[in-house]
Amino acid sequence: MSARFDRPEADAFTRAFWDAAAEGRLLLRRCGDCGRAHHYPREFCPHCWSGEVAWEPASGRATLYTWSVVHRNDLPPFGERTPYVAAVVDLAEGPRMMTEVVECGEGQLRV
């Protein structure tokens, strides 16, 4: 059996994140001291270094920063999914992240 590159292993810290992702929800971490949200999940705030961080659901709103249609990808399992739209978005909560644009044709995308 070969390793799957698209399925990271959850640990005690990230289990809530991956469980939410499996349900189609995105969880962010928000600092209780400076109030800023961050993504990817860390056990401390990357802005003020506080350990007072907690999970919160993302709103699902974002602004498209940039995007590209991927027509060829030789890495499994992505090759069989082409073409797809890879994008960078600014979440309403503040963090910038990479994502895939779904349920929206590339002709509808605007920066």
Coordinates of C-alpha atoms in Angstrom, one line a residue:
M1 CA 0.0 0.0 0.0
S2 CA 1.5 3.4 -1.0
A3 CA 1.4 6.5 1.2
R4 CA -1.4 9.1 0.5
F5 CA 0.0 12.6 0.1
D6 CA -3.4 14.2 0.3
R7 CA -4.4 12.8 3.7
P8 CA -2.3 14.1 6.6
E9 CA -2.4 12.3 9.9
A10 CA -4.4 14.0 12.7
D11 CA -2.9 14.4 16.1
A12 CA -4.4 15.5 19.4
F13 CA -3.9 19.2 18.4
T14 CA -5.1 19.1 14.8
R15 CA -8.0 16.5 15.2
A16 CA -10.7 19.2 15.5
F17 CA -9.4 20.9 12.4
W18 CA -9.4 17.7 10.3
D19 CA -12.7 16.5 11.7
A20 CA -14.3 19.9 10.7
A21 CA -12.6 19.7 7.2
A22 CA -14.1 16.3 6.7
E23 CA -17.5 17.9 7.3
G24 CA -16.8 20.7 4.8
R25 CA -16.0 23.3 7.4
L26 CA -12.9 25.4 7.9
L27 CA -11.7 26.2 11.5
L28 CA -9.3 29.0 12.2
R29 CA -7.4 29.9 15.4
R30 CA -8.0 33.2 17.0
C31 CA -5.8 34.8 19.7
G32 CA -7.5 35.8 22.9
D33 CA -4.8 38.4 23.6
C34 CA -4.4 40.4 20.3
G35 CA -7.7 39.2 18.7
R36 CA -6.2 38.3 15.4
A37 CA -7.1 35.1 13.5
H38 CA -4.5 32.9 11.8
H39 CA -4.2 29.9 9.5
Y40 CA -2.5 27.4 9.3
P41 CA -3.3 26.0 12.8
R42 CA -0.6 26.7 15.5
E43 CA -0.6 26.3 19.2
F44 CA 0.5 29.9 19.6
C45 CA -0.3 33.2 18.0
P46 CA 2.1 34.0 15.2
H47 CA 1.4 37.7 15.6
C48 CA 2.0 38.3 19.4
W49 CA 3.3 34.8 20.4
S50 CA 0.5 34.3 23.0
G51 CA -0.6 30.8 23.9
E52 CA -4.2 32.0 24.4
V53 CA -5.6 30.7 21.1
A54 CA -8.8 28.9 20.4
W55 CA -10.6 27.3 17.4
E56 CA -13.4 29.2 15.7
P57 CA -15.4 28.5 12.5
A58 CA -14.6 30.6 9.4
S59 CA -17.5 32.5 7.9
G60 CA -16.9 31.1 4.4
R61 CA -16.5 34.6 3.0
A62 CA -13.3 35.7 1.2
T63 CA -11.9 38.0 -1.4
L64 CA -10.0 36.5 -4.3
Y65 CA -6.4 37.7 -4.3
T66 CA -5.1 35.7 -7.3
W67 CA -5.9 32.5 -9.2
S68 CA -4.7 30.1 -11.9
V69 CA -6.2 27.3 -13.8
V70 CA -4.1 24.2 -13.4
H71 CA -4.3 22.1 -16.6
R72 CA -1.5 19.6 -15.8
N73 CA -0.4 18.2 -12.5
D74 CA 1.7 15.0 -12.3
L75 CA 1.4 14.6 -8.6
P76 CA -1.1 11.9 -7.4
P77 CA -4.0 12.3 -6.9
F78 CA -4.2 15.7 -8.5
G79 CA -3.5 14.6 -12.1
E80 CA -6.9 13.0 -12.5
R81 CA -8.6 16.2 -11.2
T82 CA -7.4 18.6 -13.9
P83 CA -8.3 21.2 -14.8
Y84 CA -8.9 22.9 -11.5
V85 CA -8.7 26.5 -10.2
A86 CA -6.0 27.1 -7.6
A87 CA -6.4 30.3 -5.7
V88 CA -5.1 32.6 -3.0
V89 CA -7.9 34.3 -1.0
D90 CA -8.1 36.8 1.9
L91 CA -10.5 35.4 4.4
A92 CA -13.0 37.8 5.9
E93 CA -11.4 37.0 9.3
G94 CA -8.0 38.2 8.1
P95 CA -5.8 35.3 7.1
R96 CA -4.6 34.8 3.5
M97 CA -4.7 31.2 2.4
M98 CA -4.5 28.9 -0.6
T99 CA -7.6 27.0 -1.7
E100 CA -9.4 25.5 -4.7
V101 CA -12.3 27.4 -6.2
V102 CA -15.3 25.1 -6.7
E103 CA -18.8 25.7 -8.0
C104 CA -17.7 28.8 -9.9
G105 CA -16.5 28.9 -13.5
E106 CA -13.2 30.5 -14.2
G107 CA -14.9 33.0 -16.5
Q108 CA -16.8 34.4 -13.4
L109 CA -13.6 35.0 -11.3
R110 CA -12.5 38.6 -10.7
V111 CA -9.6 39.9 -8.7

